[in-house]
Tab-separated table of C-alpha atoms and ligand atoms in Angstrom:
chain	number	residue	atom	x	y	z
H	271	MET	CA	-53.679	-20.759	-79.171
H	272	LEU	CA	-50.392	-21.679	-77.490
H	273	LYS	CA	-50.886	-22.183	-73.750
H	274	PHE	CA	-48.079	-21.330	-71.328
H	275	TYR	CA	-48.396	-22.815	-67.840
H	276	GLY	CA	-46.036	-21.081	-65.442
H	277	TYR	CA	-45.389	-19.306	-62.191
H	278	ASN	CA	-42.974	-16.719	-60.818
H	279	THR	CA	-39.898	-18.940	-61.239
H	280	ILE	CA	-36.503	-18.807	-62.899
H	281	ASN	CA	-37.515	-21.280	-65.584
H	282	SER	CA	-40.894	-19.700	-66.307
H	283	LEU	CA	-39.204	-16.311	-66.733
H	284	LYS	CA	-37.167	-17.738	-69.633
H	285	ILE	CA	-40.342	-18.739	-71.444
H	286	LEU	CA	-42.066	-15.396	-70.991
H	287	MET	CA	-38.915	-13.564	-72.153
H	288	CYS	CA	-38.867	-15.686	-75.302
H	289	LEU	CA	-42.602	-15.313	-76.005
H	290	LEU	CA	-42.396	-11.545	-75.667
H	291	GLU	CA	-39.170	-11.361	-77.655
H	292	THR	CA	-40.597	-13.337	-80.575
H	293	GLY	CA	-44.088	-11.839	-80.436
H	294	LEU	CA	-45.722	-15.282	-80.507
H	295	ASP	CA	-49.293	-15.176	-79.230
H	296	TYR	CA	-50.184	-17.220	-76.150
H	297	ASP	CA	-52.489	-17.608	-73.174
H	298	PHE	CA	-50.847	-17.601	-69.762
H	299	ILE	CA	-52.174	-20.068	-67.201
H	300	PRO	CA	-50.790	-19.569	-63.697
H	301	ILE	CA	-49.860	-22.734	-61.806
H	302	ASN	CA	-49.355	-21.761	-58.195
H	303	ILE	CA	-46.593	-24.143	-57.124
H	304	ARG	CA	-46.618	-22.684	-53.589
H	305	LYS	CA	-50.181	-23.899	-53.201
H	306	GLY	CA	-49.508	-27.255	-54.889
H	307	ASP	CA	-51.327	-26.693	-58.220
H	308	GLN	CA	-48.514	-28.643	-59.901
H	309	HIS	CA	-49.805	-31.828	-58.248
H	310	SER	CA	-53.343	-31.572	-59.600
H	311	THR	CA	-54.483	-34.422	-61.833
H	312	ASP	CA	-55.055	-32.014	-64.717
H	313	PHE	CA	-51.569	-30.550	-64.519
H	314	ARG	CA	-49.918	-33.969	-64.031
H	315	THR	CA	-51.579	-35.053	-67.265
H	316	LEU	CA	-49.575	-32.316	-68.983
H	317	ASN	CA	-46.356	-32.902	-67.068
H	318	PRO	CA	-46.140	-36.038	-64.940
H	319	ALA	CA	-42.988	-34.563	-63.358
H	320	GLY	CA	-45.217	-31.919	-61.727
H	321	LYS	CA	-43.049	-28.948	-62.669
H	322	VAL	CA	-43.474	-25.663	-64.489
H	323	PRO	CA	-43.004	-24.359	-67.126
H	324	VAL	CA	-45.062	-26.313	-69.636
H	325	ILE	CA	-46.486	-25.316	-72.988
H	326	SER	CA	-49.200	-26.875	-75.072
H	327	ASP	CA	-49.406	-25.954	-78.738
H	328	GLU	CA	-51.002	-27.531	-81.790
H	329	GLY	CA	-51.426	-30.854	-80.022
H	330	ARG	CA	-47.878	-30.859	-78.692
H	331	ILE	CA	-47.037	-30.653	-75.007
H	332	LEU	CA	-43.559	-29.667	-73.886
H	333	ALA	CA	-41.929	-29.434	-70.474
H	334	GLU	CA	-38.288	-28.518	-69.644
H	335	SER	CA	-37.686	-24.824	-70.145
H	336	ASN	CA	-34.768	-25.171	-72.540
H	337	ALA	CA	-36.641	-27.663	-74.734
H	338	ILE	CA	-39.489	-25.135	-74.775
H	339	LEU	CA	-37.083	-22.343	-75.760
H	340	LEU	CA	-35.883	-24.416	-78.716
H	341	TYR	CA	-39.472	-25.148	-79.753
H	342	LEU	CA	-40.485	-21.481	-79.552
H	343	ALA	CA	-37.413	-20.197	-81.399
H	344	LYS	CA	-38.033	-22.718	-84.165
H	345	LYS	CA	-41.736	-21.862	-84.348
H	346	ALA	CA	-40.991	-18.132	-84.533
H	347	GLY	CA	-38.065	-18.581	-86.926
H	348	TRP	CA	-35.902	-16.737	-84.430
H	349	GLY	CA	-32.128	-17.138	-84.267
H	350	LEU	CA	-31.895	-20.786	-85.292
H	351	THR	CA	-31.496	-20.124	-88.992
H	352	THR	CA	-27.901	-18.989	-88.487
H	353	SER	CA	-24.866	-21.167	-89.174
H	354	ALA	CA	-24.519	-24.763	-87.982
H	355	GLU	CA	-21.695	-23.550	-85.743
H	356	ASN	CA	-24.016	-21.087	-84.019
H	357	ILE	CA	-26.705	-23.709	-83.575
H	358	ASP	CA	-24.108	-25.987	-81.964
H	359	LYS	CA	-23.117	-23.155	-79.635
H	360	ILE	CA	-26.732	-22.540	-78.647
H	361	ASN	CA	-27.219	-26.233	-77.875
H	362	ILE	CA	-24.035	-26.374	-75.825
H	363	TRP	CA	-25.189	-23.399	-73.741
H	364	LEU	CA	-28.661	-24.846	-73.243
H	365	PHE	CA	-27.237	-28.141	-71.997
H	366	TYR	CA	-24.680	-26.357	-69.829
H	367	GLN	CA	-27.423	-24.226	-68.293
H	368	ALA	CA	-29.695	-27.180	-67.556
H	369	SER	CA	-27.010	-29.478	-66.190
H	370	SER	CA	-24.598	-27.082	-64.470
H	371	GLN	CA	-25.626	-23.474	-63.957
H	372	GLY	CA	-29.257	-24.202	-63.028
H	373	PRO	CA	-28.706	-27.020	-60.513
H	374	TYR	CA	-25.729	-25.358	-58.823
H	375	PHE	CA	-27.304	-21.917	-58.532
H	376	GLY	CA	-30.402	-23.708	-57.264
H	377	GLN	CA	-28.326	-25.297	-54.512
H	378	VAL	CA	-26.910	-21.896	-53.536
H	379	GLU	CA	-30.463	-20.611	-53.240
H	380	TYR	CA	-31.516	-23.615	-51.194
H	381	TRP	CA	-28.624	-23.455	-48.703
H	382	SER	CA	-28.671	-19.656	-48.437
H	383	ALA	CA	-32.401	-18.969	-48.269
H	384	ILE	CA	-34.575	-22.065	-47.972
H	385	ALA	CA	-32.966	-24.800	-45.850
H	386	LYS	CA	-34.380	-24.958	-42.318
H	387	THR	CA	-31.121	-26.406	-40.981
H	388	PRO	CA	-28.150	-24.297	-42.086
H	389	ASN	CA	-25.162	-26.141	-43.525
H	390	ALA	CA	-22.116	-23.915	-43.974
H	391	ASP	CA	-20.152	-26.623	-45.819
H	392	ALA	CA	-22.888	-27.174	-48.396
H	393	LEU	CA	-23.336	-23.442	-48.893
H	394	ALA	CA	-19.565	-22.884	-49.304
H	395	HIS	CA	-19.303	-25.846	-51.690
H	396	TYR	CA	-22.099	-24.744	-54.010
H	397	THR	CA	-21.131	-21.068	-53.789
H	398	SER	CA	-17.647	-21.988	-54.948
H	399	ILE	CA	-19.039	-23.935	-57.933
H	400	ALA	CA	-21.388	-21.053	-58.779
H	401	LYS	CA	-18.452	-18.633	-58.656
H	402	ASN	CA	-16.532	-20.846	-61.084
H	403	SER	CA	-19.549	-20.817	-63.362
H	404	ILE	CA	-19.647	-17.010	-63.192
H	405	ALA	CA	-15.927	-16.808	-64.030
H	406	TYR	CA	-16.443	-19.149	-66.991
H	407	LEU	CA	-19.380	-17.158	-68.349
H	408	ASN	CA	-17.484	-13.908	-67.861
H	409	LYS	CA	-14.524	-15.239	-69.862
H	410	GLU	CA	-16.796	-16.454	-72.664
H	411	LEU	CA	-18.338	-12.997	-72.936
H	412	GLU	CA	-14.950	-11.258	-73.115
H	413	ASN	CA	-14.880	-10.741	-76.867
H	414	GLN	CA	-18.497	-11.060	-77.798
H	415	LYS	CA	-21.681	-9.188	-77.100
H	416	TYR	CA	-23.847	-12.261	-76.558
H	417	LEU	CA	-23.231	-15.960	-75.990
H	418	CYS	CA	-23.596	-16.738	-79.654
H	419	ALA	CA	-21.348	-14.034	-81.124
H	420	ASP	CA	-23.300	-10.812	-81.574
H	421	ILE	CA	-26.697	-12.420	-81.963
H	422	TYR	CA	-29.108	-12.289	-79.046
H	423	SER	CA	-30.591	-15.779	-78.753
H	424	ILE	CA	-32.305	-18.315	-76.513
H	425	ALA	CA	-28.848	-19.174	-75.131
H	426	ASP	CA	-28.712	-15.700	-73.546
H	427	ILE	CA	-32.260	-16.021	-72.243
H	428	ALA	CA	-31.480	-19.401	-70.661
H	429	LEU	CA	-28.342	-18.214	-68.853
H	430	PHE	CA	-29.693	-14.793	-67.895
H	431	SER	CA	-32.473	-16.000	-65.665
H	432	TRP	CA	-30.229	-17.253	-62.829
H	433	ILE	CA	-27.648	-14.477	-63.337
H	434	ASN	CA	-30.466	-12.027	-62.671
H	435	GLU	CA	-30.721	-13.575	-59.174
H	436	CYS	CA	-27.042	-13.076	-58.253
H	437	ASP	CA	-27.769	-10.282	-55.757
H	438	HIS	CA	-30.400	-12.346	-54.011
H	439	LEU	CA	-27.981	-15.309	-53.877
H	440	GLY	CA	-25.136	-13.210	-52.466
H	441	LEU	CA	-23.054	-13.814	-55.609
H	442	SER	CA	-21.083	-10.753	-56.642
H	443	LEU	CA	-20.539	-9.731	-60.248
H	444	GLU	CA	-17.829	-7.252	-59.277
H	445	ASP	CA	-15.144	-9.440	-60.838
H	446	ALA	CA	-17.344	-10.254	-63.811
H	447	PRO	CA	-17.641	-7.003	-65.795
H	448	ASN	CA	-18.501	-8.814	-69.032
H	449	ILE	CA	-21.474	-10.520	-67.405
H	450	ALA	CA	-22.534	-7.218	-65.831
H	451	ARG	CA	-22.484	-5.530	-69.267
H	452	TRP	CA	-24.295	-8.470	-70.928
H	453	SER	CA	-26.908	-8.698	-68.177
H	454	LYS	CA	-27.538	-4.944	-68.331
H	455	ALA	CA	-28.074	-5.129	-72.103
H	456	ILE	CA	-30.534	-8.012	-71.725
H	457	LYS	CA	-32.403	-6.255	-68.913
H	458	ALA	CA	-32.765	-3.162	-71.087
H	459	ARG	CA	-34.691	-5.109	-73.727
H	460	PRO	CA	-38.416	-4.289	-73.586
H	461	ALA	CA	-39.330	-7.997	-73.600
H	462	THR	CA	-37.142	-8.642	-70.548
H	463	THR	CA	-38.430	-5.617	-68.643
H	464	LYS	CA	-42.033	-6.669	-69.262
H	465	ALA	CA	-41.403	-10.277	-68.307
H	466	ILE	CA	-39.642	-9.382	-65.048
H	467	GLU	CA	-42.335	-6.869	-64.144
H	468	PHE	CA	-45.091	-9.370	-64.886
H	469	PHE	CA	-43.683	-12.053	-62.626
H	470	GLY	CA	-42.788	-9.518	-59.951
H	471	ASP	CA	-46.420	-8.547	-59.712
H	472	LYS	CA	-49.187	-10.527	-58.066
H	473	SER	CA	-51.462	-9.652	-60.981
H	474	ILE	CA	-50.209	-12.828	-62.681
H	475	PHE	CA	-53.113	-14.535	-60.988
H	476	THR	CA	-55.679	-12.275	-62.576
H	477	ALA	CA	-54.067	-10.936	-65.756
H	478	LYS	CA	-53.703	-13.228	-68.733
H	479	LYS	CA	-50.455	-11.703	-69.953
H	480	PRO	CA	-48.452	-8.473	-69.755
H	481	THR	CA	-50.370	-5.518	-71.116
H	482	GLU	CA	-49.241	-4.286	-74.515
X	758	GSH	N1	-35.388	-28.577	-65.548
X	758	GSH	C1	-36.708	-27.996	-65.420
X	758	GSH	C2	-36.861	-27.517	-63.996
X	758	GSH	C3	-38.307	-27.147	-63.694
X	758	GSH	C4	-38.481	-26.865	-62.216
X	758	GSH	O1	-37.658	-27.264	-61.378
X	758	GSH	N2	-39.559	-26.165	-61.902
X	758	GSH	C5	-39.816	-25.820	-60.524
X	758	GSH	C6	-39.917	-24.317	-60.364
X	758	GSH	S1	-38.444	-23.519	-61.010
X	758	GSH	C7	-41.147	-26.437	-60.098
X	758	GSH	O2	-42.090	-26.458	-60.853
X	758	GSH	N3	-41.208	-26.914	-58.865
X	758	GSH	C8	-42.405	-27.450	-58.299
X	758	GSH	C9	-42.153	-28.723	-57.542
X	758	GSH	O3	-41.039	-29.275	-57.660
X	758	GSH	O4	-43.046	-29.158	-56.826
X	758	GSH	C10	-36.862	-26.834	-66.420
X	758	GSH	O5	-35.841	-26.312	-66.889
X	758	GSH	O6	-37.988	-26.475	-66.760
């Protein structure tokens, strides 16, 4: 059985959304990163980087949420059998998310909600980059329902996870109506609703997975 090691985090949410969307069976194993479970010898054997999410399946161990998304989509035969052009688009979005959106939104979160010593310059700098990222995404969604034309895919899942935190980060979507529409459509999907509810609930430490 596929094992999914995760916690209530942006990157773990992506994996749960994809598992529920594809219907792949799995066991959920909570790794409480607030208590330091990610540093245990057992977990470091799976991911020496000491970060969630991780999956283990059929003798394969994968870290990095977007690499996991690609693995799961391929395993489930979901979305990757479309044209080469669409596969290129999905890859471009996954790399963009991991190298730009994720790190910059992460910095906004750090300087707005975590840093013990406030730094207005750092917050303004990263907020400005995050706003540019929002404008870019909004433009890309102007004439298409999802990031890869009209097909809901792992590209949408990857980008959605941080967009879903915009309120909490103080990033407005008022000037980004296409993102607002896209995000609303993704949130309305049963798999997304279940995944968000599951991680919003402390039962993740007792329940194995969302109830059917
Ligand atoms: N690029 C990685 C980022 C993973 C990551 O940063 N995970 C964080 C939670 S979102 C973590 O496990 N942090 C624990 C730590 O750094 O000690 C991915 O996409 O999976």
